[in-house]
XYZ file of C-alpha atoms in Angstrom:
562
model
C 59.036 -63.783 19.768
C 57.215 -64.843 22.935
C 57.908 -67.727 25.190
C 57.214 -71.136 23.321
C 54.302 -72.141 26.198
C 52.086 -69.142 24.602
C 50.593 -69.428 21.730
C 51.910 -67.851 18.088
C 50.110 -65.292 16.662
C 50.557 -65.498 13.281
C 48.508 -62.747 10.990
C 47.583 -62.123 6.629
C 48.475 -59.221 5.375
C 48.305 -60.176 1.641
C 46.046 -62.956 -0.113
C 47.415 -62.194 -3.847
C 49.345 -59.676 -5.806
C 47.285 -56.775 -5.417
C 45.597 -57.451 -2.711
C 44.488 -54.374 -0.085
C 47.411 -51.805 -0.227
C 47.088 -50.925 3.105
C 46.345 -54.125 4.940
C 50.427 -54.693 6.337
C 50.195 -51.209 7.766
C 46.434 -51.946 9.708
C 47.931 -55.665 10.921
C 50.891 -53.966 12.345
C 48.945 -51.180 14.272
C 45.425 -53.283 15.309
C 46.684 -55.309 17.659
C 49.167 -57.782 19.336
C 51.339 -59.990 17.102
C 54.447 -62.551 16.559
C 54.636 -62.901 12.533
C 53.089 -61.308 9.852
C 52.600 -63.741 6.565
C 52.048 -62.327 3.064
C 50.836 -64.771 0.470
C 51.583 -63.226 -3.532
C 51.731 -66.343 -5.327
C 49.193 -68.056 -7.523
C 49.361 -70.088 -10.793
C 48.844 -66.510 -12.764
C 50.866 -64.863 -10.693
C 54.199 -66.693 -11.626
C 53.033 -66.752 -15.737
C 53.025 -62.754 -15.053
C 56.540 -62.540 -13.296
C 57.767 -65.050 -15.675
C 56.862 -62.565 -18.567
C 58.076 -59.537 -16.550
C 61.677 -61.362 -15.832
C 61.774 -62.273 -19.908
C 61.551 -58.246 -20.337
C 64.050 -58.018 -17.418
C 66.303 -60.267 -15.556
C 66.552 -58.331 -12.195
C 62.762 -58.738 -12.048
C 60.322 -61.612 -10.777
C 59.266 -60.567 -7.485
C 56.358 -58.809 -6.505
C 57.293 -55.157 -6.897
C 53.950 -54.010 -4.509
C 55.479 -55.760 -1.049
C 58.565 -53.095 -1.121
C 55.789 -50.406 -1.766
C 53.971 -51.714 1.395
C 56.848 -52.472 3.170
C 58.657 -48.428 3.478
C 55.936 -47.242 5.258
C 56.098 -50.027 7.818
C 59.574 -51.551 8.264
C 59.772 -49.269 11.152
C 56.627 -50.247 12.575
C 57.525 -53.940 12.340
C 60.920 -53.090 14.200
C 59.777 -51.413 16.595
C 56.513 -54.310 17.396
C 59.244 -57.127 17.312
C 56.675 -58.780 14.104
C 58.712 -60.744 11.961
C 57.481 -60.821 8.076
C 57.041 -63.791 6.339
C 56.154 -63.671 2.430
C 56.679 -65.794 -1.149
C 56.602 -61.786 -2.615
C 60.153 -63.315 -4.327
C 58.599 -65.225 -6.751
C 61.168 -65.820 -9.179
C 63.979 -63.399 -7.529
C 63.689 -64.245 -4.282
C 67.836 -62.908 -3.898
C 66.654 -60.087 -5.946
C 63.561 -59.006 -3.059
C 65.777 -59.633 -0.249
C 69.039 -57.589 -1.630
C 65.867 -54.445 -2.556
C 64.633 -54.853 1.317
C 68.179 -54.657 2.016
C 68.718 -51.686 0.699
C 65.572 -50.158 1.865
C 66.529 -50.449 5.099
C 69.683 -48.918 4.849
C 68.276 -45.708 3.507
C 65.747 -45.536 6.199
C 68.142 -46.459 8.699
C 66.295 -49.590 10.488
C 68.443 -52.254 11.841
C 66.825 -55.361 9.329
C 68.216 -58.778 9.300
C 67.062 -60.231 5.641
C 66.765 -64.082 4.711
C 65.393 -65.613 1.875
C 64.547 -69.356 0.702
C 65.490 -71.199 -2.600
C 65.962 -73.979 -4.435
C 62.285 -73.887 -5.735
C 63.326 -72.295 -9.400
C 63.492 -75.700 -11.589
C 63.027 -74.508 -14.733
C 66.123 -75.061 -16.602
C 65.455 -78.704 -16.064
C 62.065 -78.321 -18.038
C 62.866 -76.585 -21.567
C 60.143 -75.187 -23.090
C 58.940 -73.494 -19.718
C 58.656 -69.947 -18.964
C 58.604 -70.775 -15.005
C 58.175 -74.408 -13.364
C 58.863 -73.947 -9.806
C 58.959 -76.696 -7.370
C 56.372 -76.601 -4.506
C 58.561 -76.082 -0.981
C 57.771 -76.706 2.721
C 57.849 -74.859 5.100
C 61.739 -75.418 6.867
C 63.251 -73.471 5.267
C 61.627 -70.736 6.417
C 61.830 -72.396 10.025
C 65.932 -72.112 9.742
C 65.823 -68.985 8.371
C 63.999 -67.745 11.559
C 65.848 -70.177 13.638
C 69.287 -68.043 13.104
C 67.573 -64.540 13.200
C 65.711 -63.467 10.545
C 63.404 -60.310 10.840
C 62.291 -60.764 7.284
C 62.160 -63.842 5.581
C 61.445 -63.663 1.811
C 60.583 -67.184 -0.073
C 59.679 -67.975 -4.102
C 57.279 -70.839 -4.716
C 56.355 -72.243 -1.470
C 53.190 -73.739 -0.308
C 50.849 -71.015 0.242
C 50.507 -73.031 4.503
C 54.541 -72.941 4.587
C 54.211 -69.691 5.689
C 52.306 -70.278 8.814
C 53.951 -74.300 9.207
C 57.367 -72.645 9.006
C 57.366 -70.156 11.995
C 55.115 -72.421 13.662
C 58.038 -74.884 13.421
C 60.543 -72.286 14.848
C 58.578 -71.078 17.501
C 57.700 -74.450 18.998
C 61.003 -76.561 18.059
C 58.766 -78.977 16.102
C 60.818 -81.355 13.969
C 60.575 -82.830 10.397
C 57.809 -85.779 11.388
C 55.581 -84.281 14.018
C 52.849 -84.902 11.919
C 50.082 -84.229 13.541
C 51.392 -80.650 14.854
C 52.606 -79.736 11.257
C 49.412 -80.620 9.844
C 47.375 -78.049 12.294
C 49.318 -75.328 11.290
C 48.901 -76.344 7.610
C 45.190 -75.921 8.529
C 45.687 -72.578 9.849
C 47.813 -71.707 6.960
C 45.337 -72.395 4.716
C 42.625 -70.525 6.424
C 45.212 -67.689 6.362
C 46.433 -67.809 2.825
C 43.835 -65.540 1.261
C 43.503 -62.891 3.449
C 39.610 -61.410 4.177
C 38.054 -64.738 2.790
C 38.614 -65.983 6.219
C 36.438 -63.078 7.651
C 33.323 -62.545 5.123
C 35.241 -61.745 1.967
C 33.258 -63.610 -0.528
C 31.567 -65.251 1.841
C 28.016 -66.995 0.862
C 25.975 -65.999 3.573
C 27.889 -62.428 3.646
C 24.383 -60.687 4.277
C 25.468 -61.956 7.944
C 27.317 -59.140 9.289
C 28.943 -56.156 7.544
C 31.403 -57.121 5.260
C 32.499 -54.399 3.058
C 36.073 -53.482 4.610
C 36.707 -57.113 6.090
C 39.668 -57.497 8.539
C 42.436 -59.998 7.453
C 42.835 -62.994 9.862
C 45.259 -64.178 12.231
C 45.949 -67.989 13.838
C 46.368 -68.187 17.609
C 49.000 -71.157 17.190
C 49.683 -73.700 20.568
C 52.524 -75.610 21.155
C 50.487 -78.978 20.076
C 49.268 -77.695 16.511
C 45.503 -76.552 17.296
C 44.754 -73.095 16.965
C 42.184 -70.595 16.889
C 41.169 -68.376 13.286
C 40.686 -64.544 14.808
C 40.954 -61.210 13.715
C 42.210 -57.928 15.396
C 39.545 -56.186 17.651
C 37.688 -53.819 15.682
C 37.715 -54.614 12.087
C 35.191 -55.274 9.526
C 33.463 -58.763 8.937
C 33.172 -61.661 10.917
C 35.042 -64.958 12.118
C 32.550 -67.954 12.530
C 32.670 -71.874 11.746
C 30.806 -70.643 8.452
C 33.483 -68.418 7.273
C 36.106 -70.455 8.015
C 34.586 -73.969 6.430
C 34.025 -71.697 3.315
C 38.078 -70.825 3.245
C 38.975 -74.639 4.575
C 37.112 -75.524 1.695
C 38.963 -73.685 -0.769
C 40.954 -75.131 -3.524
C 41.001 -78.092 -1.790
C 39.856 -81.562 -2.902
C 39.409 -85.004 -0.391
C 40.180 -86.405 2.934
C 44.304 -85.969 2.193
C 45.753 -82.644 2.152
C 48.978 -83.625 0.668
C 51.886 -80.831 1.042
C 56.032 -81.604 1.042
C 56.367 -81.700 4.923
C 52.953 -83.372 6.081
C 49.410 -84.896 4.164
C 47.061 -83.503 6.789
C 43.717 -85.241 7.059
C 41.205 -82.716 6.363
C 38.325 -84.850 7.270
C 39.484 -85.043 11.075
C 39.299 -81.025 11.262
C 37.076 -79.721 13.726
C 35.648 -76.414 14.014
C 34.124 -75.180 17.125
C 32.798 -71.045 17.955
C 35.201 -70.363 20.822
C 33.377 -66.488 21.075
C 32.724 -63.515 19.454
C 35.074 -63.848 16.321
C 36.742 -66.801 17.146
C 36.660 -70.462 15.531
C 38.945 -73.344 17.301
C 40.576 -75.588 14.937
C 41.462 -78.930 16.585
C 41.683 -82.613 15.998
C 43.944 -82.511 13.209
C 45.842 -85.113 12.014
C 48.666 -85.499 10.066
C 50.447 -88.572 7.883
C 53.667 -88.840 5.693
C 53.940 -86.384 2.896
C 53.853 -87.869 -0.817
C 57.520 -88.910 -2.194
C 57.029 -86.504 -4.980
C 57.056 -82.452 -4.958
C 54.574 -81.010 -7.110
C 56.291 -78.927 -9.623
C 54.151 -75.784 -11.152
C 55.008 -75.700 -15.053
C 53.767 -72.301 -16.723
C 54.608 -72.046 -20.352
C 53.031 -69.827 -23.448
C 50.098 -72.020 -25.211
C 50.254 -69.744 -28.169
C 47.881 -66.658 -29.114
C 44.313 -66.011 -28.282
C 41.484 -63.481 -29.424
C 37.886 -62.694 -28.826
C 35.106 -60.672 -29.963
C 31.899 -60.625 -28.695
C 29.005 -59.949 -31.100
C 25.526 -58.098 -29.719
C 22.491 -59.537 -30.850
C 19.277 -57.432 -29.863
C 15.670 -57.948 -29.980
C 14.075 -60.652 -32.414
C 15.504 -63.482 -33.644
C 18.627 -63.980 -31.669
C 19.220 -67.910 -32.464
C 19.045 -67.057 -36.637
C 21.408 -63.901 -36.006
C 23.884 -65.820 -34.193
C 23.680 -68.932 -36.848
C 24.309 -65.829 -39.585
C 27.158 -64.194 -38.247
C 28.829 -67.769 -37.077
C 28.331 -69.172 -40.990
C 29.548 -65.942 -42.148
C 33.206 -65.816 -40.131
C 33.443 -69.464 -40.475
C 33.137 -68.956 -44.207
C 35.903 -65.898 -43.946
C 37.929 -68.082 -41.782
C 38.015 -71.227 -44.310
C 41.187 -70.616 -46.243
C 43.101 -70.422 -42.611
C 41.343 -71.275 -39.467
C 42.355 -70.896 -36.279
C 43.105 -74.007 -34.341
C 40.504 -73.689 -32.078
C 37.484 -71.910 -32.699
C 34.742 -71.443 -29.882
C 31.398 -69.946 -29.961
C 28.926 -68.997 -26.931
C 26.140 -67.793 -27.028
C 25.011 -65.909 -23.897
C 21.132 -65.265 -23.682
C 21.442 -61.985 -21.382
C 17.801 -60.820 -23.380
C 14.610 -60.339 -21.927
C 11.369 -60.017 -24.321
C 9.588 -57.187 -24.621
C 12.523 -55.202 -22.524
C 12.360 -51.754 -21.614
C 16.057 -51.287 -22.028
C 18.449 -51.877 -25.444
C 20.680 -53.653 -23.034
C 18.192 -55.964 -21.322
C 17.093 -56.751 -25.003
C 20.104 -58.051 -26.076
C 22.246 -60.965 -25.925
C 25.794 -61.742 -26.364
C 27.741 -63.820 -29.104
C 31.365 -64.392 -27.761
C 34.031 -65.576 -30.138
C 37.474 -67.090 -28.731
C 39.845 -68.311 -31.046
C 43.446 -70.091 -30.155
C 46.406 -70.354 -32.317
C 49.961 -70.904 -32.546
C 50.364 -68.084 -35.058
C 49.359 -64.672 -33.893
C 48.651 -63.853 -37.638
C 45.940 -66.530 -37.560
C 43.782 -64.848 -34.351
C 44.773 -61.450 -35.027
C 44.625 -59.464 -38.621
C 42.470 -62.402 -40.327
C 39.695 -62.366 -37.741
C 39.729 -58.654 -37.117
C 39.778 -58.292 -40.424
C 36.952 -60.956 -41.168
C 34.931 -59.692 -37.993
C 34.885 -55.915 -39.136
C 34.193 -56.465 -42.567
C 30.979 -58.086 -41.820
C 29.976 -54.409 -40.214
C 27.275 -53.378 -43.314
C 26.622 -57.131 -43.886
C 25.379 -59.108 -41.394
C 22.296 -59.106 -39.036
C 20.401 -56.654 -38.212
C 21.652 -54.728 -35.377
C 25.431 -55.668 -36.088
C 28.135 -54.168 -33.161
C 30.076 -55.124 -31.051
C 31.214 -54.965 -27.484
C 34.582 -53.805 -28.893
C 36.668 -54.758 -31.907
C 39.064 -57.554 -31.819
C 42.555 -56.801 -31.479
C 45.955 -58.469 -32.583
C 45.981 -61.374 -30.637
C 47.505 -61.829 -27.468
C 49.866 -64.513 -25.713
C 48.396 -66.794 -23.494
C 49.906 -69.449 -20.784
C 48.918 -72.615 -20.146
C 49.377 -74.216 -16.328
C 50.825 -78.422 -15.533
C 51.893 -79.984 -12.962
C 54.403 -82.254 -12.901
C 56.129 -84.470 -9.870
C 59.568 -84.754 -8.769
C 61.263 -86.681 -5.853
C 61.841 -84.759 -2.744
C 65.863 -84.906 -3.539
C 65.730 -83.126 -7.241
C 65.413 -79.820 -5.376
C 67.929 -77.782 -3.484
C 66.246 -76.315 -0.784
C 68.357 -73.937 1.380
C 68.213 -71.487 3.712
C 70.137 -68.254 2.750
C 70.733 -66.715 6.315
C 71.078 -62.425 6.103
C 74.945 -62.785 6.681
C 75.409 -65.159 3.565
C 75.442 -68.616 5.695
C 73.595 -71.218 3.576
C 71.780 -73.777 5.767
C 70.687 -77.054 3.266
C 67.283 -78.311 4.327
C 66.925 -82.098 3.920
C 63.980 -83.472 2.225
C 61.573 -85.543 3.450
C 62.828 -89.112 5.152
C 59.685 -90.725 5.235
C 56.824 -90.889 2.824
C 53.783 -92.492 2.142
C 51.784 -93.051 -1.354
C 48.896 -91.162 -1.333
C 45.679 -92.962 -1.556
C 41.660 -92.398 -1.411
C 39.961 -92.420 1.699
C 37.049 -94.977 1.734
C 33.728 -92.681 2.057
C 32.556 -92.788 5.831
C 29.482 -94.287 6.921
C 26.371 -91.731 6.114
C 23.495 -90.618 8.775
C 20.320 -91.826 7.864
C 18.070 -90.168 5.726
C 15.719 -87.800 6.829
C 11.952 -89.171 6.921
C 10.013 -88.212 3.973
C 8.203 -85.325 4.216
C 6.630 -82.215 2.406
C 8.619 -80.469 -0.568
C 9.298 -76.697 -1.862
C 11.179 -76.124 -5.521
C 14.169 -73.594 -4.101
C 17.160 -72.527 -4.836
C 19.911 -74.735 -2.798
C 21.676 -71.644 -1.370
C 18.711 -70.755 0.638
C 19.847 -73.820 2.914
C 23.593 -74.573 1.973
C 26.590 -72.198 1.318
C 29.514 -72.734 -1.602
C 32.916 -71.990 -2.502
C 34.810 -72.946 -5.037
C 37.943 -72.350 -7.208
C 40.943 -73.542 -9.472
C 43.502 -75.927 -9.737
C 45.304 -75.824 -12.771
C 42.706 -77.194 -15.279
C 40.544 -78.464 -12.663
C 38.255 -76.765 -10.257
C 36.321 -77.678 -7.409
C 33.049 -76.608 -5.322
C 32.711 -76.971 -1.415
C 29.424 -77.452 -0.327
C 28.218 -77.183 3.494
C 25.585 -76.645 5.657
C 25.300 -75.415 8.879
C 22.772 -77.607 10.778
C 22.314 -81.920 11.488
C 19.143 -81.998 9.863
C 20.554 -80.299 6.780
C 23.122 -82.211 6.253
C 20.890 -85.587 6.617
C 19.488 -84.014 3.932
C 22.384 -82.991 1.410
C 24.584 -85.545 1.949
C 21.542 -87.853 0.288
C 20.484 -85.339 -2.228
C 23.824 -83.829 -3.758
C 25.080 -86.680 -5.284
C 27.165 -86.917 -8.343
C 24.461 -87.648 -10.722
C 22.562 -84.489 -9.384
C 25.243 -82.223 -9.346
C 26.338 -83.119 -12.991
C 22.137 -82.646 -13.298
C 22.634 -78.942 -11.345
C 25.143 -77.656 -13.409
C 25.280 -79.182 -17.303
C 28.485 -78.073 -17.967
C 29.876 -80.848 -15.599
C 27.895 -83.393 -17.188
C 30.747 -85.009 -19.977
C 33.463 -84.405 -17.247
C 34.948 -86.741 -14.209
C 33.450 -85.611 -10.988
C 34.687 -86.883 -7.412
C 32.702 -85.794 -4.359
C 34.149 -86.045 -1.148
C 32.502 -86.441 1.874
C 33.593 -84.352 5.229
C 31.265 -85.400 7.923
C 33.303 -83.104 10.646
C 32.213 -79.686 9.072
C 28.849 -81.077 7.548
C 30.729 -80.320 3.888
C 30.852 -82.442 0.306
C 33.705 -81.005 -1.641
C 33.412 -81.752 -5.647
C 35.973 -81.598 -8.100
C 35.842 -81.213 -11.808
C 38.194 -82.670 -13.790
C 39.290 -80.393 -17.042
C 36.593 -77.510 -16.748
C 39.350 -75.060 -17.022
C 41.164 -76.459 -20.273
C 44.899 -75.736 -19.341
C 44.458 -73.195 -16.530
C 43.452 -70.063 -15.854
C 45.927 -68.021 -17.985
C 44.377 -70.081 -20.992
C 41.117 -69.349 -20.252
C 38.987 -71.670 -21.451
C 35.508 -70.476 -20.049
C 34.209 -66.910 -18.750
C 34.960 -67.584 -15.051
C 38.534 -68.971 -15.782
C 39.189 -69.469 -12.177
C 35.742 -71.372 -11.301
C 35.454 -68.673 -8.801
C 31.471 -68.472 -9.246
C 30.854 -71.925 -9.584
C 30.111 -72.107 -6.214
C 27.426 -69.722 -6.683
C 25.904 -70.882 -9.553
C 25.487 -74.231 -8.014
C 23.574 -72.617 -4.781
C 21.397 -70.567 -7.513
C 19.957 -74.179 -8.842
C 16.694 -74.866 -8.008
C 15.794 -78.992 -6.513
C 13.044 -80.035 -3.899
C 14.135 -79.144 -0.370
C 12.320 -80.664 2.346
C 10.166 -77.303 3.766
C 11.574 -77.963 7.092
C 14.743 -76.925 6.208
C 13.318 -73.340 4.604
């Protein structure tokens, strides 16, 4: 590694399981670097390798990461780039004994440590996978005695960043404020290209169809600076980075097992040409409880989705819904829901822009009572139905579905330890001091902009969005990129008008929280995803085009602004 008076460059390779094949190979070769991190893990992700490891015991990792990793081992070795990654998932021991071997048939000299302790499921029966949420030290001694690969399970998706961060620069369990700068910068990291224009609002802003993944230039005192390798596709600006700070995040406290960082003391500043600085961050206590991700099955879901064309569609769809609830009577499903979509257009000169879609989702314990019965009950009604009767494609047996919870335990109910490449095991002690997390009182507002003339718009043409899950919840990050605008929107986007904005939100809690620093609101939604994305309980299970939908709402926006 360098000297601990320059700063760490830490790059993303990986955002999720199946993220760009070749992305460890074009980090390795694009420019300078100290650590590579690769980020596999999300709430899905462990209901999948929980399923795989039920078919398999020697499974639960992430199967792609060796792939990746036997065309560029050497390349690594040879750079001096250490590799960071939660690619162990379940199996962490079971990744680092495969990279093991793997480097003994290609002949490169590889020191291999992993992390555990995270895997708590035996103490939750009933659970496919509940995996305790771990910090980043681990990873720190692991690196610390050696380690040219350092393979993790559940960890927080920042621990990869906060870990060699901690390494590097000798920072210690209660340097807050450092650890919570690198927790920034792991976050920005975590999901690869959305730091440079990958799903990026305002993505019309530069070219952004083979982004670059980002990297962190990390200094000794925790600020950094979000970059990318000369070169490569998209862009790095304040916008691009709120949008990813934003993320599957919620209020002021940014609550993680080795440091709550303060999100609303982030600053973001264009230090040049692809290049945001990241300063100001501070750091408090981490909560005396670990978050504990619980995936188990919910039972068995199906769907079928009817088409309803030209005339009529309202009378069609009450037809066909009378007619399978009628089928359905003698044994219904324990959850039935309808939706219908009105994709039609009148007078359209296409079959498919005359048409509109009846979608069908039923949940059940038995996979008798969403499988044969309604495929049975759906086809029959083939001949005898509406007019126009098909569907998008028949309705199968019924498939298994998982259902996401957290739960809390105190920092001591895990064993978290270091497994060092010659076997040493290195206990890392939980958190000594905590603190109760708590709201943070709304700061004062800027005055409201002077009334003026009006245009009916559609928010986005002022403000950008991003938003995704959390378990059951989601949440939507709003910002805006000048004073004037954000006079404006932090008056206007209450609430009551958001609820008003998008109806769906209307019967469920809403919080908005308000980031003066990087001109943002950030709203969560309590319960919009019913029990997590594997369940899913909506269309857009993950909330991923909330965001969007929101900026595609039309309210009066003062014409100065457009």
């Amino acid at each position: 590694m360098t000297e601990p008076t320059a700063p760490l460059r830490i790059g993303n390779f990986s955002g999720f399981y199946g993220d760009r094949f070749d992305a460890l190979h074009e980090m390795l070769t694009g420019g300078e670097l100290d650590v590579l991190t690769g980020d596999y893990l999300a709430e899905l992700t462990m209901l999948i390798l929980g399923r795989d490891r039920l078919k398999d015991p020697t499974a639960g990792y992430a199967r792609t990461f060796l792939r990746q990793l036997e065309g560029c081992l050497g390349l690594a070795h040879e750079r001096g780039v250490r590799i960071v990654t939660n690619a162990g998932g379940l199996n962490p021991a079971g990744l680092a004994d495969a990279i093991r071997n793997l480097a003994g048939r290609l002949g490169i000299p590889t020191r291999v440590a992993h992390v555990e302790g995270d895997d708590l499921t035996a103490a939750h029966p009933g659970s496919l996978a509940a995996h305790a949420y771990l910090g980043g030290f681990g990873i720190a001694a692991c690196l610390r005695e050696g380690a040219d690969i350092v393979v993790t399970g559940r960890v927080t998706d920042a621990a990869l960043v906060t870990g060699p961060a901690a390494a590097h620069f000798g920072w210690q369990p209660g340097e807050y404020d450092r650890l919570a700068g690198a927790v920034v910068a792991g976050h920005v990291l975590e999901c690869g290209a959305q730091a440079t224009g990958g799903n990026y609002a305002f993505f019309r802003d530069a070219d952004v169809r083979r982004p670059g993944f980002p990297l962190a230039e990390i200094h000794a005192d925790g600020t950094g600076v979000i970059t990318k390798h000369p070169g490569t596709g998209g862009l790095v600006d304040v916008g691009t980075v709120t949008a990813q700070f934003l993320y599957e995040t919620a209020g002021a406290r940014y609550a993680g097992p080795d440091v709550t960082a303060r999100l609303d003391t982030v600053r973001l500043t264009q230090d040049g040409p692809d290049r945001v600085r990241v300063e100001g961050v501070r750091g408090e206590a981490p909560p005396p409880a670990l978050k504990v991700g619980r995936n188990r099955l919910g039972g068995f879901r199906n769907e079928v989705v009817f088409v309803l064309t030209g005339l009529d569609i309202e009378a069609k769809a009450a037809l066909v819904q009378a007619q399978l609830t009628d089928a359905l009577a003698k044994s219904p499903p324990g959850e039935v829901r309808w939706d219908l979509v009105r994709t039609d257009r009148p007078d359209a000169d296409t079959e498919e822009t005359a048409s509109a879609l009846l979608r069908l989702v039923v949940r059940d314990p038995d996979q008798e009572a969403v499988g044969r019965a309604l495929s049975g009950a759906a086809i029959e009604l083939a001949l005898a139905s509406y007019p126009g009767f098909h569907v998008l494609a028949p309705p199968g047996k019924g498939a298994p579905y998982g259902v996401f919870e957290d739960v809390y335990v105190p920092h001591g109910a895990v064993d978290h330890v270091a497994v060092l490449y010659d076997g040493r095991r290195i206990p890392v002690s939980p958190a000594q001091d905590t603190l109760v997390l708590h709201d943070v009182a709304e700061p004062p507002l800027p005055e409201a902009p002077p009334p003026g003339p009006t245009r009916r718009a559609p928010l986005g043409l002022v403000a950008g969005a991003r938003s995704g899950d959390k378990g059951g919840n989601a949440n939507a990050g709003v910002w805006v990129r000048t004073e004037d605008a954000w006079r404006w929107l932090v008056h206007e986007l209450t609430v009551d008008r958001f609820r008003d904005l998008l109806p769906e939100c209307r019967p469920l809690p809403v919080v908005r929280h308000v980031l003066p620093n990087l001109r943002a609101l950030n709203f969560t939604v309590e319960g919009i995803l019913g029990e997590g994305v594997a369940a899913q309980h909506r269309f857009d299970p993950q909330a991923k085009g909330l965001g969007e939908w929101l900026r595609s709402r039309h309210l009066d926006i003062p014409e100065a602004l457009l």
